[in-house]
C-alpha cells in the first residue's frame, strides 16, 4: 500500500487518480497510524519551503515519517517542495528541513553561463540526464522529459545522491536517490507518460 501524506499541501488527488488508473492501491495518509501502515510513502509538495515545513510540524507527522523512512527504511518519494524539504535548509526560508540529505536548497541562477537572463520560475517541460542506474527511472524517455515549476533547486554535497540533472541555463538537480529515499524536482503527476511510469516504478521498488 502506498500512503500519500496529507499535511495540507500537494497534488494528492492527481496522484491518487493515477494509481487508480494503474490499479495500484494508494490511500491518503492523514495520521501517524496511517503512515505506519504504509509500505511506501509519497510526500507531495506545492508552495514554499517554510510553509511546507510549518504544515508538517503542525501536522505532528514528522516523528512517524522519520521512524518509517530512517529506521524502518521504507521507500519514500518526495515531489517538488516535498523533495526540497528533505534537505537541511533552504534559501527560501529560515526553518530547518528534514535533513535526510546532506544538501541545501538554493535560488535558481537568473543568469546562464553566458550572462544571459533566465526566466524564473523554471516552468514547463524539460529533458533530463540520468546520472546513475536506478529502477525509479526504468522505461523513462529522458528527451521527452518532465514538467517543472520551481524557482529554487536542490544542491547535494554528495554527488552520489544525484539521480538526474536538467539544463535550465545552468545544470540543476532534477531527481535524487539514496537508499530508500527518492525525490523529483519535477511534477510526475503533470508529466503524462513519463510521470505515470515514475509512479508505476515507485510502486515496484
JSON list of C-alpha atoms in Angstrom, two decimals:
[
{"chain": "A", "resi": 1, "resn": "UNK", "atom": "CA", "xyz": [0.00, 0.00, 0.00]},
{"chain": "A", "resi": 2, "resn": "UNK", "atom": "CA", "xyz": [1.24, 3.44, -0.92]},
{"chain": "A", "resi": 3, "resn": "UNK", "atom": "CA", "xyz": [0.43, 6.21, 1.53]},
{"chain": "A", "resi": 4, "resn": "UNK", "atom": "CA", "xyz": [0.22, 9.75, 0.15]},
{"chain": "A", "resi": 5, "resn": "UNK", "atom": "CA", "xyz": [0.96, 12.05, 3.05]},
{"chain": "A", "resi": 6, "resn": "UNK", "atom": "CA", "xyz": [-1.69, 14.70, 3.69]},
{"chain": "A", "resi": 7, "resn": "UNK", "atom": "CA", "xyz": [-0.27, 17.62, 5.63]},
{"chain": "A", "resi": 8, "resn": "UNK", "atom": "CA", "xyz": [-2.42, 20.24, 3.89]},
{"chain": "A", "resi": 9, "resn": "UNK", "atom": "CA", "xyz": [-0.49, 20.65, 0.66]},
{"chain": "A", "resi": 10, "resn": "UNK", "atom": "CA", "xyz": [0.30, 18.93, -2.62]},
{"chain": "A", "resi": 11, "resn": "UNK", "atom": "CA", "xyz": [-1.50, 17.43, -5.60]},
{"chain": "A", "resi": 12, "resn": "UNK", "atom": "CA", "xyz": [-2.83, 14.47, -3.66]},
{"chain": "A", "resi": 13, "resn": "UNK", "atom": "CA", "xyz": [-5.91, 13.80, -5.78]},
{"chain": "A", "resi": 14, "resn": "UNK", "atom": "CA", "xyz": [-3.93, 13.83, -9.02]},
{"chain": "A", "resi": 15, "resn": "UNK", "atom": "CA", "xyz": [-1.58, 11.17, -7.65]},
{"chain": "A", "resi": 16, "resn": "UNK", "atom": "CA", "xyz": [-4.48, 9.08, -6.35]},
{"chain": "A", "resi": 17, "resn": "UNK", "atom": "CA", "xyz": [-6.14, 9.24, -9.76]},
{"chain": "A", "resi": 18, "resn": "UNK", "atom": "CA", "xyz": [-3.01, 7.95, -11.48]},
{"chain": "A", "resi": 19, "resn": "UNK", "atom": "CA", "xyz": [-2.68, 5.00, -9.12]},
{"chain": "A", "resi": 20, "resn": "UNK", "atom": "CA", "xyz": [-6.37, 4.24, -9.53]},
{"chain": "A", "resi": 21, "resn": "UNK", "atom": "CA", "xyz": [-5.90, 4.05, -13.31]},
{"chain": "A", "resi": 22, "resn": "UNK", "atom": "CA", "xyz": [-2.88, 1.79, -12.77]},
{"chain": "A", "resi": 23, "resn": "UNK", "atom": "CA", "xyz": [-4.98, -0.43, -10.47]},
{"chain": "A", "resi": 24, "resn": "UNK", "atom": "CA", "xyz": [-2.41, 0.04, -7.69]},
{"chain": "A", "resi": 25, "resn": "UNK", "atom": "CA", "xyz": [-3.68, 0.60, -4.17]},
{"chain": "A", "resi": 26, "resn": "UNK", "atom": "CA", "xyz": [-2.88, 4.04, -2.77]},
{"chain": "A", "resi": 27, "resn": "UNK", "atom": "CA", "xyz": [-4.51, 5.94, 0.07]},
{"chain": "A", "resi": 28, "resn": "UNK", "atom": "CA", "xyz": [-4.33, 9.32, 1.81]},
{"chain": "A", "resi": 29, "resn": "UNK", "atom": "CA", "xyz": [-2.22, 9.13, 4.98]},
{"chain": "A", "resi": 30, "resn": "UNK", "atom": "CA", "xyz": [-3.70, 11.65, 7.42]},
{"chain": "A", "resi": 31, "resn": "UNK", "atom": "CA", "xyz": [-2.30, 10.36, 10.72]},
{"chain": "A", "resi": 32, "resn": "UNK", "atom": "CA", "xyz": [0.77, 8.73, 12.22]},
{"chain": "A", "resi": 33, "resn": "UNK", "atom": "CA", "xyz": [-1.17, 5.47, 12.32]},
{"chain": "A", "resi": 34, "resn": "UNK", "atom": "CA", "xyz": [-1.84, 5.74, 8.59]},
{"chain": "A", "resi": 35, "resn": "UNK", "atom": "CA", "xyz": [1.86, 6.32, 7.94]},
{"chain": "A", "resi": 36, "resn": "UNK", "atom": "CA", "xyz": [2.79, 3.27, 10.00]},
{"chain": "A", "resi": 37, "resn": "UNK", "atom": "CA", "xyz": [0.52, 1.08, 7.83]},
{"chain": "A", "resi": 38, "resn": "UNK", "atom": "CA", "xyz": [2.04, 2.18, 4.52]},
{"chain": "A", "resi": 39, "resn": "UNK", "atom": "CA", "xyz": [4.55, 0.04, 2.67]},
{"chain": "A", "resi": 40, "resn": "UNK", "atom": "CA", "xyz": [5.71, 3.08, 0.69]},
{"chain": "A", "resi": 41, "resn": "UNK", "atom": "CA", "xyz": [5.18, 6.83, 1.16]},
{"chain": "A", "resi": 42, "resn": "UNK", "atom": "CA", "xyz": [4.82, 9.80, -1.15]},
{"chain": "A", "resi": 43, "resn": "UNK", "atom": "CA", "xyz": [5.50, 13.31, 0.17]},
{"chain": "A", "resi": 44, "resn": "UNK", "atom": "CA", "xyz": [3.85, 15.75, -2.28]},
{"chain": "A", "resi": 45, "resn": "UNK", "atom": "CA", "xyz": [4.53, 19.46, -2.28]},
{"chain": "A", "resi": 46, "resn": "UNK", "atom": "CA", "xyz": [3.27, 22.67, -3.79]},
{"chain": "A", "resi": 47, "resn": "UNK", "atom": "CA", "xyz": [4.35, 26.03, -2.41]},
{"chain": "A", "resi": 48, "resn": "UNK", "atom": "CA", "xyz": [7.19, 27.40, -0.30]},
{"chain": "A", "resi": 49, "resn": "UNK", "atom": "CA", "xyz": [9.77, 25.62, 1.86]},
{"chain": "A", "resi": 50, "resn": "UNK", "atom": "CA", "xyz": [8.93, 27.23, 5.23]},
{"chain": "A", "resi": 51, "resn": "UNK", "atom": "CA", "xyz": [5.19, 26.90, 4.67]},
{"chain": "A", "resi": 52, "resn": "UNK", "atom": "CA", "xyz": [5.61, 23.20, 3.91]},
{"chain": "A", "resi": 53, "resn": "UNK", "atom": "CA", "xyz": [7.78, 22.59, 6.98]},
{"chain": "A", "resi": 54, "resn": "UNK", "atom": "CA", "xyz": [5.34, 24.51, 9.18]},
{"chain": "A", "resi": 55, "resn": "UNK", "atom": "CA", "xyz": [2.48, 22.35, 7.94]},
{"chain": "A", "resi": 56, "resn": "UNK", "atom": "CA", "xyz": [4.49, 19.17, 8.51]},
{"chain": "A", "resi": 57, "resn": "UNK", "atom": "CA", "xyz": [5.39, 20.26, 12.05]},
{"chain": "A", "resi": 58, "resn": "UNK", "atom": "CA", "xyz": [1.82, 21.27, 12.91]},
{"chain": "A", "resi": 59, "resn": "UNK", "atom": "CA", "xyz": [0.50, 18.01, 11.49]},
{"chain": "A", "resi": 60, "resn": "UNK", "atom": "CA", "xyz": [2.55, 16.05, 14.04]},
{"chain": "A", "resi": 61, "resn": "UNK", "atom": "CA", "xyz": [3.67, 13.60, 11.37]},
{"chain": "A", "resi": 62, "resn": "UNK", "atom": "CA", "xyz": [7.44, 14.22, 11.32]},
{"chain": "A", "resi": 63, "resn": "UNK", "atom": "CA", "xyz": [8.28, 11.74, 14.08]},
{"chain": "A", "resi": 64, "resn": "UNK", "atom": "CA", "xyz": [6.36, 8.98, 12.30]},
{"chain": "A", "resi": 65, "resn": "UNK", "atom": "CA", "xyz": [7.95, 9.93, 8.99]},
{"chain": "A", "resi": 66, "resn": "UNK", "atom": "CA", "xyz": [11.46, 9.72, 10.43]},
{"chain": "A", "resi": 67, "resn": "UNK", "atom": "CA", "xyz": [10.70, 6.37, 12.03]},
{"chain": "A", "resi": 68, "resn": "UNK", "atom": "CA", "xyz": [9.36, 4.83, 8.83]},
{"chain": "A", "resi": 69, "resn": "UNK", "atom": "CA", "xyz": [11.95, 6.32, 6.49]},
{"chain": "A", "resi": 70, "resn": "UNK", "atom": "CA", "xyz": [15.14, 6.41, 8.57]},
{"chain": "A", "resi": 71, "resn": "UNK", "atom": "CA", "xyz": [14.63, 3.43, 10.88]},
{"chain": "A", "resi": 72, "resn": "UNK", "atom": "CA", "xyz": [12.36, 1.01, 9.02]},
{"chain": "A", "resi": 73, "resn": "UNK", "atom": "CA", "xyz": [13.77, 2.07, 5.63]},
{"chain": "A", "resi": 74, "resn": "UNK", "atom": "CA", "xyz": [10.51, 2.00, 3.70]},
{"chain": "A", "resi": 75, "resn": "UNK", "atom": "CA", "xyz": [10.69, 3.71, 0.28]},
{"chain": "A", "resi": 76, "resn": "UNK", "atom": "CA", "xyz": [9.65, 7.37, 0.16]},
{"chain": "A", "resi": 77, "resn": "UNK", "atom": "CA", "xyz": [9.23, 9.70, -2.83]},
{"chain": "A", "resi": 78, "resn": "UNK", "atom": "CA", "xyz": [9.30, 13.47, -2.39]},
{"chain": "A", "resi": 79, "resn": "UNK", "atom": "CA", "xyz": [7.84, 15.64, -5.16]},
{"chain": "A", "resi": 80, "resn": "UNK", "atom": "CA", "xyz": [8.92, 19.25, -5.84]},
{"chain": "A", "resi": 81, "resn": "UNK", "atom": "CA", "xyz": [8.84, 21.03, -2.43]},
{"chain": "A", "resi": 82, "resn": "UNK", "atom": "CA", "xyz": [8.27, 17.58, -0.94]},
{"chain": "A", "resi": 83, "resn": "UNK", "atom": "CA", "xyz": [11.78, 16.80, -2.21]},
{"chain": "A", "resi": 84, "resn": "UNK", "atom": "CA", "xyz": [13.26, 20.14, -1.19]},
{"chain": "A", "resi": 85, "resn": "UNK", "atom": "CA", "xyz": [12.27, 19.73, 2.48]},
{"chain": "A", "resi": 86, "resn": "UNK", "atom": "CA", "xyz": [14.46, 16.60, 2.55]},
{"chain": "A", "resi": 87, "resn": "UNK", "atom": "CA", "xyz": [17.46, 18.99, 2.60]},
{"chain": "A", "resi": 88, "resn": "UNK", "atom": "CA", "xyz": [18.92, 20.58, 5.72]},
{"chain": "A", "resi": 89, "resn": "UNK", "atom": "CA", "xyz": [17.76, 24.11, 4.88]},
{"chain": "A", "resi": 90, "resn": "UNK", "atom": "CA", "xyz": [16.68, 26.45, 2.09]},
{"chain": "A", "resi": 91, "resn": "UNK", "atom": "CA", "xyz": [17.45, 29.97, 0.94]},
{"chain": "A", "resi": 92, "resn": "UNK", "atom": "CA", "xyz": [13.69, 30.33, 0.56]},
{"chain": "A", "resi": 93, "resn": "UNK", "atom": "CA", "xyz": [13.10, 30.39, 4.30]},
{"chain": "A", "resi": 94, "resn": "UNK", "atom": "CA", "xyz": [14.51, 30.10, 7.80]},
{"chain": "A", "resi": 95, "resn": "UNK", "atom": "CA", "xyz": [13.16, 26.77, 9.03]},
{"chain": "A", "resi": 96, "resn": "UNK", "atom": "CA", "xyz": [15.24, 23.61, 9.20]},
{"chain": "A", "resi": 97, "resn": "UNK", "atom": "CA", "xyz": [14.38, 20.88, 6.72]},
{"chain": "A", "resi": 98, "resn": "UNK", "atom": "CA", "xyz": [14.05, 17.17, 7.42]},
{"chain": "A", "resi": 99, "resn": "UNK", "atom": "CA", "xyz": [17.79, 16.72, 6.84]},
{"chain": "A", "resi": 100, "resn": "UNK", "atom": "CA", "xyz": [17.50, 13.38, 5.06]},
{"chain": "A", "resi": 101, "resn": "UNK", "atom": "CA", "xyz": [20.13, 14.53, 2.57]},
{"chain": "A", "resi": 102, "resn": "UNK", "atom": "CA", "xyz": [23.37, 16.44, 3.14]},
{"chain": "A", "resi": 103, "resn": "UNK", "atom": "CA", "xyz": [22.11, 19.25, 0.96]},
{"chain": "A", "resi": 104, "resn": "UNK", "atom": "CA", "xyz": [20.76, 22.79, 0.80]},
{"chain": "A", "resi": 105, "resn": "UNK", "atom": "CA", "xyz": [18.16, 24.42, -1.43]},
{"chain": "A", "resi": 106, "resn": "UNK", "atom": "CA", "xyz": [19.37, 27.46, -3.37]},
{"chain": "A", "resi": 107, "resn": "UNK", "atom": "CA", "xyz": [17.72, 30.10, -5.55]},
{"chain": "A", "resi": 108, "resn": "UNK", "atom": "CA", "xyz": [17.98, 29.33, -9.27]},
{"chain": "A", "resi": 109, "resn": "UNK", "atom": "CA", "xyz": [20.58, 31.46, -11.02]},
{"chain": "A", "resi": 110, "resn": "UNK", "atom": "CA", "xyz": [18.80, 34.18, -13.07]},
{"chain": "A", "resi": 111, "resn": "UNK", "atom": "CA", "xyz": [21.76, 34.21, -15.49]},
{"chain": "A", "resi": 112, "resn": "UNK", "atom": "CA", "xyz": [23.13, 31.41, -17.66]},
{"chain": "A", "resi": 113, "resn": "UNK", "atom": "CA", "xyz": [26.84, 30.71, -18.18]},
{"chain": "A", "resi": 114, "resn": "UNK", "atom": "CA", "xyz": [26.94, 33.37, -20.92]},
{"chain": "A", "resi": 115, "resn": "UNK", "atom": "CA", "xyz": [25.41, 36.02, -18.66]},
{"chain": "A", "resi": 116, "resn": "UNK", "atom": "CA", "xyz": [22.06, 35.93, -20.42]},
{"chain": "A", "resi": 117, "resn": "UNK", "atom": "CA", "xyz": [18.84, 36.21, -18.40]},
{"chain": "A", "resi": 118, "resn": "UNK", "atom": "CA", "xyz": [16.94, 33.07, -17.46]},
{"chain": "A", "resi": 119, "resn": "UNK", "atom": "CA", "xyz": [13.22, 33.32, -16.77]},
{"chain": "A", "resi": 120, "resn": "UNK", "atom": "CA", "xyz": [12.12, 32.38, -13.26]},
{"chain": "A", "resi": 121, "resn": "UNK", "atom": "CA", "xyz": [10.39, 30.27, -12.24]},
{"chain": "A", "resi": 122, "resn": "UNK", "atom": "CA", "xyz": [11.59, 27.34, -14.32]},
{"chain": "A", "resi": 123, "resn": "UNK", "atom": "CA", "xyz": [8.18, 26.41, -15.72]},
{"chain": "A", "resi": 124, "resn": "UNK", "atom": "CA", "xyz": [7.26, 23.88, -18.37]},
{"chain": "A", "resi": 125, "resn": "UNK", "atom": "CA", "xyz": [8.71, 20.77, -19.98]},
{"chain": "A", "resi": 126, "resn": "UNK", "atom": "CA", "xyz": [12.40, 19.95, -19.90]},
{"chain": "A", "resi": 127, "resn": "UNK", "atom": "CA", "xyz": [14.54, 16.91, -20.62]},
{"chain": "A", "resi": 128, "resn": "UNK", "atom": "CA", "xyz": [16.63, 15.11, -18.02]},
{"chain": "A", "resi": 129, "resn": "UNK", "atom": "CA", "xyz": [20.00, 13.39, -17.96]},
{"chain": "A", "resi": 130, "resn": "UNK", "atom": "CA", "xyz": [20.14, 10.28, -15.81]},
{"chain": "A", "resi": 131, "resn": "UNK", "atom": "CA", "xyz": [23.35, 10.17, -13.77]},
{"chain": "A", "resi": 132, "resn": "UNK", "atom": "CA", "xyz": [23.18, 6.58, -12.49]},
{"chain": "A", "resi": 133, "resn": "UNK", "atom": "CA", "xyz": [21.14, 3.43, -12.88]},
{"chain": "A", "resi": 134, "resn": "UNK", "atom": "CA", "xyz": [18.02, 3.26, -10.74]},
{"chain": "A", "resi": 135, "resn": "UNK", "atom": "CA", "xyz": [14.74, 1.39, -11.07]},
{"chain": "A", "resi": 136, "resn": "UNK", "atom": "CA", "xyz": [12.79, 4.62, -10.47]},
{"chain": "A", "resi": 137, "resn": "UNK", "atom": "CA", "xyz": [13.79, 5.68, -13.99]},
{"chain": "A", "resi": 138, "resn": "UNK", "atom": "CA", "xyz": [13.09, 2.34, -15.71]},
{"chain": "A", "resi": 139, "resn": "UNK", "atom": "CA", "xyz": [11.42, 2.91, -19.08]},
{"chain": "A", "resi": 140, "resn": "UNK", "atom": "CA", "xyz": [11.72, 6.70, -18.91]},
{"chain": "A", "resi": 141, "resn": "UNK", "atom": "CA", "xyz": [12.26, 8.73, -22.09]},
{"chain": "A", "resi": 142, "resn": "UNK", "atom": "CA", "xyz": [14.81, 11.37, -20.96]},
{"chain": "A", "resi": 143, "resn": "UNK", "atom": "CA", "xyz": [14.30, 13.55, -24.04]},
{"chain": "A", "resi": 144, "resn": "UNK", "atom": "CA", "xyz": [10.53, 13.70, -23.55]},
{"chain": "A", "resi": 145, "resn": "UNK", "atom": "CA", "xyz": [11.32, 14.79, -20.00]},
{"chain": "A", "resi": 146, "resn": "UNK", "atom": "CA", "xyz": [9.02, 16.11, -17.32]},
{"chain": "A", "resi": 147, "resn": "UNK", "atom": "CA", "xyz": [7.01, 19.16, -16.24]},
{"chain": "A", "resi": 148, "resn": "UNK", "atom": "CA", "xyz": [8.82, 21.58, -13.90]},
{"chain": "A", "resi": 149, "resn": "UNK", "atom": "CA", "xyz": [7.63, 24.51, -11.80]},
{"chain": "A", "resi": 150, "resn": "UNK", "atom": "CA", "xyz": [10.20, 25.90, -9.34]},
{"chain": "A", "resi": 151, "resn": "UNK", "atom": "CA", "xyz": [12.44, 28.86, -8.52]},
{"chain": "A", "resi": 152, "resn": "UNK", "atom": "CA", "xyz": [14.75, 27.01, -6.11]},
{"chain": "A", "resi": 153, "resn": "UNK", "atom": "CA", "xyz": [16.91, 23.95, -6.68]},
{"chain": "A", "resi": 154, "resn": "UNK", "atom": "CA", "xyz": [18.45, 21.15, -4.64]},
{"chain": "A", "resi": 155, "resn": "UNK", "atom": "CA", "xyz": [22.24, 21.28, -4.13]},
{"chain": "A", "resi": 156, "resn": "UNK", "atom": "CA", "xyz": [23.74, 18.00, -2.90]},
{"chain": "A", "resi": 157, "resn": "UNK", "atom": "CA", "xyz": [27.08, 17.91, -1.11]},
{"chain": "A", "resi": 158, "resn": "UNK", "atom": "CA", "xyz": [27.32, 14.25, -2.15]},
{"chain": "A", "resi": 159, "resn": "UNK", "atom": "CA", "xyz": [27.08, 13.83, -5.93]},
{"chain": "A", "resi": 160, "resn": "UNK", "atom": "CA", "xyz": [26.29, 10.13, -5.42]},
{"chain": "A", "resi": 161, "resn": "UNK", "atom": "CA", "xyz": [22.82, 11.23, -4.25]},
{"chain": "A", "resi": 162, "resn": "UNK", "atom": "CA", "xyz": [22.01, 12.83, -7.64]},
{"chain": "A", "resi": 163, "resn": "UNK", "atom": "CA", "xyz": [19.88, 10.59, -9.85]},
{"chain": "A", "resi": 164, "resn": "UNK", "atom": "CA", "xyz": [19.23, 13.05, -12.69]},
{"chain": "A", "resi": 165, "resn": "UNK", "atom": "CA", "xyz": [20.13, 16.55, -13.81]},
{"chain": "A", "resi": 166, "resn": "UNK", "atom": "CA", "xyz": [18.47, 19.11, -16.07]},
{"chain": "A", "resi": 167, "resn": "UNK", "atom": "CA", "xyz": [19.82, 22.07, -18.03]},
{"chain": "A", "resi": 168, "resn": "UNK", "atom": "CA", "xyz": [17.93, 25.29, -17.43]},
{"chain": "A", "resi": 169, "resn": "UNK", "atom": "CA", "xyz": [20.53, 27.90, -18.25]},
{"chain": "A", "resi": 170, "resn": "UNK", "atom": "CA", "xyz": [22.62, 26.09, -15.66]},
{"chain": "A", "resi": 171, "resn": "UNK", "atom": "CA", "xyz": [22.77, 22.43, -14.65]},
{"chain": "A", "resi": 172, "resn": "UNK", "atom": "CA", "xyz": [20.42, 21.66, -11.76]},
{"chain": "A", "resi": 173, "resn": "UNK", "atom": "CA", "xyz": [19.45, 18.50, -9.90]},
{"chain": "A", "resi": 174, "resn": "UNK", "atom": "CA", "xyz": [16.12, 17.13, -11.09]},
{"chain": "A", "resi": 175, "resn": "UNK", "atom": "CA", "xyz": [15.97, 13.80, -9.20]},
{"chain": "A", "resi": 176, "resn": "UNK", "atom": "CA", "xyz": [17.56, 12.21, -6.13]},
{"chain": "A", "resi": 177, "resn": "UNK", "atom": "CA", "xyz": [18.10, 8.71, -4.80]},
{"chain": "A", "resi": 178, "resn": "UNK", "atom": "CA", "xyz": [19.79, 7.50, -1.63]},
{"chain": "A", "resi": 179, "resn": "UNK", "atom": "CA", "xyz": [18.99, 4.01, -0.37]},
{"chain": "A", "resi": 180, "resn": "UNK", "atom": "CA", "xyz": [15.20, 4.06, 0.21]},
{"chain": "A", "resi": 181, "resn": "UNK", "atom": "CA", "xyz": [14.79, 7.83, -0.27]},
{"chain": "A", "resi": 182, "resn": "UNK", "atom": "CA", "xyz": [13.84, 9.34, -3.64]},
{"chain": "A", "resi": 183, "resn": "UNK", "atom": "CA", "xyz": [12.93, 12.80, -4.85]},
{"chain": "A", "resi": 184, "resn": "UNK", "atom": "CA", "xyz": [11.88, 14.56, -8.04]},
{"chain": "A", "resi": 185, "resn": "UNK", "atom": "CA", "xyz": [12.09, 18.30, -8.59]},
{"chain": "A", "resi": 186, "resn": "UNK", "atom": "CA", "xyz": [9.65, 17.89, -11.48]},
{"chain": "A", "resi": 187, "resn": "UNK", "atom": "CA", "xyz": [5.97, 17.02, -11.09]},
{"chain": "A", "resi": 188, "resn": "UNK", "atom": "CA", "xyz": [5.37, 13.44, -12.29]},
{"chain": "A", "resi": 189, "resn": "UNK", "atom": "CA", "xyz": [1.63, 13.89, -11.73]},
{"chain": "A", "resi": 190, "resn": "UNK", "atom": "CA", "xyz": [1.72, 16.52, -14.52]},
{"chain": "A", "resi": 191, "resn": "UNK", "atom": "CA", "xyz": [4.18, 14.69, -16.79]},
{"chain": "A", "resi": 192, "resn": "UNK", "atom": "CA", "xyz": [1.92, 12.33, -18.75]},
{"chain": "A", "resi": 193, "resn": "UNK", "atom": "CA", "xyz": [3.57, 9.07, -19.88]},
{"chain": "A", "resi": 194, "resn": "UNK", "atom": "CA", "xyz": [6.91, 9.61, -18.14]},
{"chain": "A", "resi": 195, "resn": "UNK", "atom": "CA", "xyz": [5.22, 10.68, -14.92]},
{"chain": "A", "resi": 196, "resn": "UNK", "atom": "CA", "xyz": [2.90, 7.68, -14.90]},
{"chain": "A", "resi": 197, "resn": "UNK", "atom": "CA", "xyz": [5.95, 5.47, -15.42]},
{"chain": "A", "resi": 198, "resn": "UNK", "atom": "CA", "xyz": [7.67, 7.09, -12.40]},
{"chain": "A", "resi": 199, "resn": "UNK", "atom": "CA", "xyz": [4.67, 6.26, -10.20]},
{"chain": "A", "resi": 200, "resn": "UNK", "atom": "CA", "xyz": [4.50, 2.71, -11.57]},
{"chain": "A", "resi": 201, "resn": "UNK", "atom": "CA", "xyz": [8.22, 2.20, -10.97]},
{"chain": "A", "resi": 202, "resn": "UNK", "atom": "CA", "xyz": [7.98, 3.54, -7.43]},
{"chain": "A", "resi": 203, "resn": "UNK", "atom": "CA", "xyz": [5.21, 1.07, -6.63]},
{"chain": "A", "resi": 204, "resn": "UNK", "atom": "CA", "xyz": [7.54, -1.77, -7.73]},
{"chain": "A", "resi": 205, "resn": "UNK", "atom": "CA", "xyz": [10.60, -0.75, -5.70]}
]
